[in-house]
Steps between C-alpha positions, in 0.01 A plus 500: 500500500156662508626778276614243245176299521676198653305298760716476811496369855683739732607441859472119491697451821474118496689473172858387565755528218792256507725507194295330226211390723205674662328375814144599586404315815554129422499552125830514312529651153806479279629710214284431195186404697188687400278688744184706465443812709188702570604861540161593646482246784872432549450125448782299340420168330735224396486423128357685203128544562248592235424870507207688352470857386193712442412799290358806670125530438381797290322637806841574654583742221171680557561514874851640451364762260256606771784514751696727267195722456497547878873565540566718194600847611544389860756220541725348233598134514852454366740209464843440647699416186867506406498352150309542176332164558378590849388844383305361203338232716400755761345719235301206359366436849382859533791684664490876444876541509799376698520597865841342560768424241796361697818582312714264708333203333646624174845515663479146632472347150788267416648735240469810723623372836871495406474865388332599828768321698772673302343836587458420869842344545693754295750723678583736214290752308578365153376148576195641679409730210537220246273271704239775536502559124433131434220495757342811350483338158345184643250693715390712204396188311320361808310822567398540138325162488313559828391854408385381157288224654328760720480772235285795614468355852716612796810299591657551842868408481670440833869579487742241634385377842650168618796456737846450356528136604238400239745598225822367655654152498441296814778575748490154661547339160796725424657430840458124447659521156786702648555235766515234229749708303259547209499882478709668232619862515163636380324284757719640777411855394131405495517346848673809640229724354218278631655507848531877480133542403357230728213613723358322806142619427490575127120546480536812716847587379629657178200461273251717317575872491792440737684316225447803276658718768816292542533404130434817305385468141292185546157663518591757235589210267159341555316828434696557178416147383133558581495832315673353196249215489204739526647731236540207261132417545393862446685494168293195402176681575432331836408671826696367798410633845787491747497522879835471682502367856781540756516199736570472874492870579504592869557877497377803310852626424593157369200510263578857393852399400383185320236698312767745388689212337191411300397852402861584415511223239156593366601864459831397343326287238248775429247284319173702490286205606749384764564828677516507878154658508350209302657186649380453856739411781388331821611298797441146614382494861636176643644604836311610813694828508398583145134448590533712814679784317281489190403866540861614453568245225195615306665837435738322259268235353230492234378164628550242773477125462481293817714189475304298753722189471810672640292724725360185662848353547633815663196568715487146643881456494426175312741361245255368246752247369527348848165532679251367244617140527478444877431808710187635332317164489571461873378854574183440303439159661490641854321821405776760533440608141163452326660477154832504322578876487679455169181360345240720673592853603538557874255787540584583861874550450609517137161633394519774760833613354344508153209705636735747667704528182193559281354767727832680547578499127156636406527766771824626344402450136126435444542384139788258560435155351503211748544137398580159644734258323537219753331166429239588766321691224390164356336390826133609515495574875821702474379681187181597682702659782732683260216635285332638812821693571453683171780356284494576127651173376590147606745270325556126525620197303347485150326175592321670791378799299145361438459430872625850583257656250207332674632574848558868425152545353338329798702718738407820318130415528505374858709795622272755340773649279278410204119505489370217284227730368770718342666216308438448130505123459425528128180298536195561279192626677199275518310505173807639320465859626634680803238586765538870421423433134182304565171676424310657786213258439663159444312249293316223674715204593475211251376161618737300717521228235716728280776477762548877480494726802426872519583687818485868586734672743472832675859561614867417438423153636419420138865412443519232765156367404604445139356175371835375371667572832238313701509198271878498498524500878283189509699341217826552689383430855227244441212536745522845659330644809405866541815540709698343217381766255603769750848344523532485120353831384442703815119518490205286613331413169217287643215709359677533166527122468123453512445565125773248417326241718163577341656469152616148580868588473584472869390251763437621855529245780294668771601274790868578443459852366713418194482594133638288214500498119253289304571394137319806352710722725818328385401557136423865572836535676682370191302737275597799711866398508497464121344845460766651728779336300 
């Protein structure tokens, strides 16, 4: 729901569904009744309440530009996107590519699901080949739209990952229809196949790369569709960047074999811009064993992407579908868990596996690219931890991309991976010239009544003391203490604020040690923003 931008309340254990009625405590709602939900607080209201929206202030755009200035060249923020719409929206919100394109979502579309079922349930090569050919044609069209939306930016495509049961008819429904005598001959064949393929624990059964092992040709079909889509875009003068990710790997030999499927198709096609030495191939690290054997896996991977959602499930032995409604709230209420581990990364357990995986991978292959594609990347506390581990990219829902951009930049500064003095924020120097360009003997400062300030700086601290930066911090934060300036820009600017106070732009409240903008300072702030634009 978050990925689609739909407000949702998840894990509402008190909601009881009974045919066409819903009970929430003493309240009873019937089909057709209207409700209003708050996806942020989890509150549900009876009736259609008035809602209000708000436009983001222009200061947010400036702040995000600063965040990008910090993260550029260090950590990319990407979007998890499976459709052209999601990809385009993620790009508008500042995503620098797609970190997770889940191909199974394409297969679950109403017009694709029957074809997938025909492939899975087939017991002869002719039917299987025909179904694969139809899927390849459909996938080519899907991939082309996504790659076009992210033209010139990297797109990580995860090959088919989900368990078989997500594509199959419900066995209980088929059994019930059989008992009622409603199944025809085709239905009987379908039921027999579903029984044959039924798994007790499908999430850790035949899924991901394992499906490619037992059903040969599936992953090769996806790679051919991806190559055809990219080739079509090259012919139109576009520049798609493709990264292919193998899911649910647990062993180096398994990854070697899976990679050979991909490179075999790439070499067979022979497109100069889609050769096996151009398209990168990596692995999704979503099992504890994969994290622990990352050194061996790295020999066959150009990149790793940690799927922290599944890694959390498998590390805790939690079924996310089952525990979030009742168990996790109870664990949090009595203090067993400080937070929902699916919302905020468990640093002691899951995070330790990620750390081990990162260090082992870099030890084997120093230049290997490391990313995170679980939704934890959109949580600031989790992003801070992951950035400190040295990851190269994080990916989350398109709607969380702005939050991730801010979180990543803050983490890069606080962790010391980036020195704020080395960042080009694109701000004009005070007086319109950079400190280095100012004359050795600066002119005398004009009277304070002109609302102009001249400062001189003797070191790289000039960047953080920029007039526009100081004014903008106060515009965004309101009244700011010395400690507040340190939090925002990494340096105590107390002495550098004195000329602004003397010029009547900034008010200093001595008893509280706080600085705030006065009307002349607000006007000067707007002038500087206009000059930057």
